[in-house]
Amino acid sequence: MPDAERRAIAEGLSRLLADTYTLYLKTHNFHWNVTGPQFNTLHQMFELQYTELALAVDIIAERIRALGEFAPGSYGAYAKLSSIKEAEGVPDATEMIRQLADDQAAVVRTARSLFPLADAAHDEPTADLLTQRMQIHEKTAWMLRAMLG
């Protein structure tokens, strides 16, 4: 793969990594701090979600390394690269669900934006990773939205 294409894909994956890690941190925060009548359901659901995200950051970072680039790994780098916004304070349970649903959709948008790069470079491993990530985030967003009624 030409260097310019390889670097562009790695840069895009770095944005996906930043979104994924930021969403992991936010979901873990909500897991710790959720309250209300849906506490047990949300506490357990958020744990499943942040556990899946923790595994995903490793997969994404390793793909960046396989492309010969270094993966970002600091809060400062993630803050610059991520489209996910941190929560202000501790929102109520309904607002947590709404934010996480929106954030899951944002990660899908980031992943989708990388497809033209991966396709142009015939980078099937990256395209496969993006497809898998999109499926997971779309399903999670749907499940969260279903809780909002």
PDB file of C-alpha atoms in Angstrom:
ATOM      1  CA  MET A   1       0.000   0.000   0.000  1.00  0.00           C
ATOM      2  CA  PRO A   2       1.418   3.435  -0.841  1.00  0.00           C
ATOM      3  CA  ASP A   3       2.694   5.374   2.180  1.00  0.00           C
ATOM      4  CA  ALA A   4       0.251   8.268   1.745  1.00  0.00           C
ATOM      5  CA  GLU A   5      -2.761   5.934   1.737  1.00  0.00           C
ATOM      6  CA  ARG A   6      -1.418   3.894   4.654  1.00  0.00           C
ATOM      7  CA  ARG A   7      -0.833   7.026   6.741  1.00  0.00           C
ATOM      8  CA  ALA A   8      -4.264   8.464   5.868  1.00  0.00           C
ATOM      9  CA  ILE A   9      -5.962   5.239   6.952  1.00  0.00           C
ATOM     10  CA  ALA A  10      -3.942   5.152  10.182  1.00  0.00           C
ATOM     11  CA  GLU A  11      -4.903   8.786  10.886  1.00  0.00           C
ATOM     12  CA  GLY A  12      -8.570   7.932  10.369  1.00  0.00           C
ATOM     13  CA  LEU A  13      -8.240   4.894  12.610  1.00  0.00           C
ATOM     14  CA  SER A  14      -6.637   7.150  15.223  1.00  0.00           C
ATOM     15  CA  ARG A  15      -9.847   9.235  15.223  1.00  0.00           C
ATOM     16  CA  LEU A  16     -11.873   6.026  15.569  1.00  0.00           C
ATOM     17  CA  LEU A  17      -9.618   4.938  18.433  1.00  0.00           C
ATOM     18  CA  ALA A  18     -10.068   8.300  20.156  1.00  0.00           C
ATOM     19  CA  ASP A  19     -13.859   8.120  19.760  1.00  0.00           C
ATOM     20  CA  THR A  20     -13.909   4.555  21.056  1.00  0.00           C
ATOM     21  CA  TYR A  21     -11.706   5.273  24.068  1.00  0.00           C
ATOM     22  CA  THR A  22     -13.630   8.431  24.954  1.00  0.00           C
ATOM     23  CA  LEU A  23     -16.916   6.525  24.707  1.00  0.00           C
ATOM     24  CA  TYR A  24     -15.410   3.747  26.850  1.00  0.00           C
ATOM     25  CA  LEU A  25     -14.470   6.253  29.553  1.00  0.00           C
ATOM     26  CA  LYS A  26     -17.870   7.978  29.414  1.00  0.00           C
ATOM     27  CA  THR A  27     -19.754   4.671  29.568  1.00  0.00           C
ATOM     28  CA  HIS A  28     -17.637   3.487  32.493  1.00  0.00           C
ATOM     29  CA  ASN A  29     -18.313   6.785  34.294  1.00  0.00           C
ATOM     30  CA  PHE A  30     -22.059   6.369  33.760  1.00  0.00           C
ATOM     31  CA  HIS A  31     -21.843   2.738  34.982  1.00  0.00           C
ATOM     32  CA  TRP A  32     -20.344   3.982  38.259  1.00  0.00           C
ATOM     33  CA  ASN A  33     -22.707   6.918  38.731  1.00  0.00           C
ATOM     34  CA  VAL A  34     -26.127   5.918  37.394  1.00  0.00           C
ATOM     35  CA  THR A  35     -28.995   6.173  39.894  1.00  0.00           C
ATOM     36  CA  GLY A  36     -32.743   5.723  39.876  1.00  0.00           C
ATOM     37  CA  PRO A  37     -35.316   2.988  39.345  1.00  0.00           C
ATOM     38  CA  GLN A  38     -33.435   1.570  36.336  1.00  0.00           C
ATOM     39  CA  PHE A  39     -30.166   1.379  38.276  1.00  0.00           C
ATOM     40  CA  ASN A  40     -29.599  -2.367  38.079  1.00  0.00           C
ATOM     41  CA  THR A  41     -30.540  -2.650  34.403  1.00  0.00           C
ATOM     42  CA  LEU A  42     -28.405   0.321  33.363  1.00  0.00           C
ATOM     43  CA  HIS A  43     -25.497  -0.549  35.638  1.00  0.00           C
ATOM     44  CA  GLN A  44     -25.277  -4.011  34.045  1.00  0.00           C
ATOM     45  CA  MET A  45     -25.886  -2.772  30.498  1.00  0.00           C
ATOM     46  CA  PHE A  46     -23.241  -0.052  30.767  1.00  0.00           C
ATOM     47  CA  GLU A  47     -20.771  -2.652  32.074  1.00  0.00           C
ATOM     48  CA  LEU A  48     -21.343  -4.856  29.035  1.00  0.00           C
ATOM     49  CA  GLN A  49     -20.888  -1.832  26.784  1.00  0.00           C
ATOM     50  CA  TYR A  50     -17.686  -0.523  28.352  1.00  0.00           C
ATOM     51  CA  THR A  51     -16.205  -4.033  28.424  1.00  0.00           C
ATOM     52  CA  GLU A  52     -16.840  -4.386  24.679  1.00  0.00           C
ATOM     53  CA  LEU A  53     -15.334  -0.931  24.061  1.00  0.00           C
ATOM     54  CA  ALA A  54     -12.225  -1.830  26.094  1.00  0.00           C
ATOM     55  CA  LEU A  55     -11.618  -4.785  23.789  1.00  0.00           C
ATOM     56  CA  ALA A  56     -12.270  -2.642  20.724  1.00  0.00           C
ATOM     57  CA  VAL A  57      -9.614  -0.049  21.558  1.00  0.00           C
ATOM     58  CA  ASP A  58      -6.986  -2.787  21.494  1.00  0.00           C
ATOM     59  CA  ILE A  59      -8.167  -4.109  18.131  1.00  0.00           C
ATOM     60  CA  ILE A  60      -8.170  -0.631  16.588  1.00  0.00           C
ATOM     61  CA  ALA A  61      -4.776   0.301  18.033  1.00  0.00           C
ATOM     62  CA  GLU A  62      -3.270  -2.954  16.788  1.00  0.00           C
ATOM     63  CA  ARG A  63      -4.577  -2.261  13.272  1.00  0.00           C
ATOM     64  CA  ILE A  64      -2.881   1.148  13.372  1.00  0.00           C
ATOM     65  CA  ARG A  65       0.361  -0.577  14.403  1.00  0.00           C
ATOM     66  CA  ALA A  66      -0.057  -3.180  11.654  1.00  0.00           C
ATOM     67  CA  LEU A  67      -0.173  -0.245   9.217  1.00  0.00           C
ATOM     68  CA  GLY A  68       3.218   0.826  10.543  1.00  0.00           C
ATOM     69  CA  GLU A  69       2.087   3.883  12.492  1.00  0.00           C
ATOM     70  CA  PHE A  70       1.989   4.609  16.210  1.00  0.00           C
ATOM     71  CA  ALA A  71      -1.390   4.580  17.941  1.00  0.00           C
ATOM     72  CA  PRO A  72      -2.306   7.609  20.057  1.00  0.00           C
ATOM     73  CA  GLY A  73      -2.536   6.742  23.729  1.00  0.00           C
ATOM     74  CA  SER A  74      -3.017   9.834  25.854  1.00  0.00           C
ATOM     75  CA  TYR A  75      -5.979  11.837  27.091  1.00  0.00           C
ATOM     76  CA  GLY A  76      -4.546  14.894  25.358  1.00  0.00           C
ATOM     77  CA  ALA A  77      -4.340  13.121  22.006  1.00  0.00           C
ATOM     78  CA  TYR A  78      -7.820  11.672  22.386  1.00  0.00           C
ATOM     79  CA  ALA A  79      -9.265  15.074  23.312  1.00  0.00           C
ATOM     80  CA  LYS A  80      -7.879  16.519  20.072  1.00  0.00           C
ATOM     81  CA  LEU A  81      -9.017  13.606  17.886  1.00  0.00           C
ATOM     82  CA  SER A  82     -12.389  12.557  19.341  1.00  0.00           C
ATOM     83  CA  SER A  83     -15.814  13.709  18.207  1.00  0.00           C
ATOM     84  CA  ILE A  84     -17.302  12.431  21.505  1.00  0.00           C
ATOM     85  CA  LYS A  85     -17.918  15.117  24.120  1.00  0.00           C
ATOM     86  CA  GLU A  86     -17.443  14.511  27.823  1.00  0.00           C
ATOM     87  CA  ALA A  87     -20.506  14.653  30.048  1.00  0.00           C
ATOM     88  CA  GLU A  88     -20.982  17.759  32.163  1.00  0.00           C
ATOM     89  CA  GLY A  89     -21.426  16.687  35.771  1.00  0.00           C
ATOM     90  CA  VAL A  90     -23.510  13.589  36.398  1.00  0.00           C
ATOM     91  CA  PRO A  91     -26.628  13.556  34.221  1.00  0.00           C
ATOM     92  CA  ASP A  92     -29.758  11.673  35.213  1.00  0.00           C
ATOM     93  CA  ALA A  93     -30.272   8.154  33.852  1.00  0.00           C
ATOM     94  CA  THR A  94     -32.408   9.239  30.882  1.00  0.00           C
ATOM     95  CA  GLU A  95     -29.828  11.809  29.825  1.00  0.00           C
ATOM     96  CA  MET A  96     -27.065   9.190  30.176  1.00  0.00           C
ATOM     97  CA  ILE A  97     -28.969   6.895  27.823  1.00  0.00           C
ATOM     98  CA  ARG A  98     -29.585   9.727  25.337  1.00  0.00           C
ATOM     99  CA  GLN A  99     -25.939  10.819  25.335  1.00  0.00           C
ATOM    100  CA  LEU A 100     -24.639   7.283  24.897  1.00  0.00           C
ATOM    101  CA  ALA A 101     -27.071   6.600  22.033  1.00  0.00           C
ATOM    102  CA  ASP A 102     -25.910   9.789  20.290  1.00  0.00           C
ATOM    103  CA  ASP A 103     -22.266   8.913  20.951  1.00  0.00           C
ATOM    104  CA  GLN A 104     -22.663   5.391  19.562  1.00  0.00           C
ATOM    105  CA  ALA A 105     -24.066   6.966  16.379  1.00  0.00           C
ATOM    106  CA  ALA A 106     -21.118   9.377  16.265  1.00  0.00           C
ATOM    107  CA  VAL A 107     -18.675   6.463  16.325  1.00  0.00           C
ATOM    108  CA  VAL A 108     -20.572   4.917  13.398  1.00  0.00           C
ATOM    109  CA  ARG A 109     -20.139   8.178  11.457  1.00  0.00           C
ATOM    110  CA  THR A 110     -16.408   8.197  12.169  1.00  0.00           C
ATOM    111  CA  ALA A 111     -16.053   4.574  11.041  1.00  0.00           C
ATOM    112  CA  ARG A 112     -18.158   5.157   7.922  1.00  0.00           C
ATOM    113  CA  SER A 113     -16.032   8.150   6.928  1.00  0.00           C
ATOM    114  CA  LEU A 114     -12.992   5.851   6.633  1.00  0.00           C
ATOM    115  CA  PHE A 115     -14.505   3.461   4.095  1.00  0.00           C
ATOM    116  CA  PRO A 116     -13.524   5.483   1.000  1.00  0.00           C
ATOM    117  CA  LEU A 117      -9.884   5.465   2.149  1.00  0.00           C
ATOM    118  CA  ALA A 118      -9.875   1.738   2.882  1.00  0.00           C
ATOM    119  CA  ASP A 119     -11.649   0.933  -0.395  1.00  0.00           C
ATOM    120  CA  ALA A 120      -9.312   3.073  -2.506  1.00  0.00           C
ATOM    121  CA  ALA A 121      -6.288   1.349  -0.936  1.00  0.00           C
ATOM    122  CA  HIS A 122      -7.857  -2.146  -1.223  1.00  0.00           C
ATOM    123  CA  ASP A 123      -7.345  -2.419   2.549  1.00  0.00           C
ATOM    124  CA  GLU A 124      -9.740  -5.263   3.284  1.00  0.00           C
ATOM    125  CA  PRO A 125      -8.570  -5.807   6.893  1.00  0.00           C
ATOM    126  CA  THR A 126      -9.420  -2.203   7.773  1.00  0.00           C
ATOM    127  CA  ALA A 127     -12.718  -2.387   5.869  1.00  0.00           C
ATOM    128  CA  ASP A 128     -13.615  -5.548   7.804  1.00  0.00           C
ATOM    129  CA  LEU A 129     -12.735  -3.895  11.127  1.00  0.00           C
ATOM    130  CA  LEU A 130     -14.890  -0.886  10.214  1.00  0.00           C
ATOM    131  CA  THR A 131     -17.839  -3.097   9.244  1.00  0.00           C
ATOM    132  CA  GLN A 132     -17.648  -4.998  12.525  1.00  0.00           C
ATOM    133  CA  ARG A 133     -17.390  -1.807  14.583  1.00  0.00           C
ATOM    134  CA  MET A 134     -20.327  -0.215  12.768  1.00  0.00           C
ATOM    135  CA  GLN A 135     -22.525  -3.268  13.359  1.00  0.00           C
ATOM    136  CA  ILE A 136     -21.798  -3.228  17.082  1.00  0.00           C
ATOM    137  CA  HIS A 137     -22.299   0.526  17.492  1.00  0.00           C
ATOM    138  CA  GLU A 138     -25.499   0.593  15.411  1.00  0.00           C
ATOM    139  CA  LYS A 139     -26.989  -2.251  17.476  1.00  0.00           C
ATOM    140  CA  THR A 140     -25.969  -0.604  20.763  1.00  0.00           C
ATOM    141  CA  ALA A 141     -27.424   2.758  19.669  1.00  0.00           C
ATOM    142  CA  TRP A 142     -30.688   1.009  18.752  1.00  0.00           C
ATOM    143  CA  MET A 143     -30.878  -0.717  22.142  1.00  0.00           C
ATOM    144  CA  LEU A 144     -30.227   2.545  23.975  1.00  0.00           C
ATOM    145  CA  ARG A 145     -32.798   4.450  21.902  1.00  0.00           C
ATOM    146  CA  ALA A 146     -35.360   1.688  22.609  1.00  0.00           C
ATOM    147  CA  MET A 147     -35.005   2.457  26.316  1.00  0.00           C
ATOM    148  CA  LEU A 148     -36.014   6.066  25.669  1.00  0.00           C
ATOM    149  CA  GLY A 149     -39.383   5.005  24.271  1.00  0.00           C
TER     150      GLY A 149
END
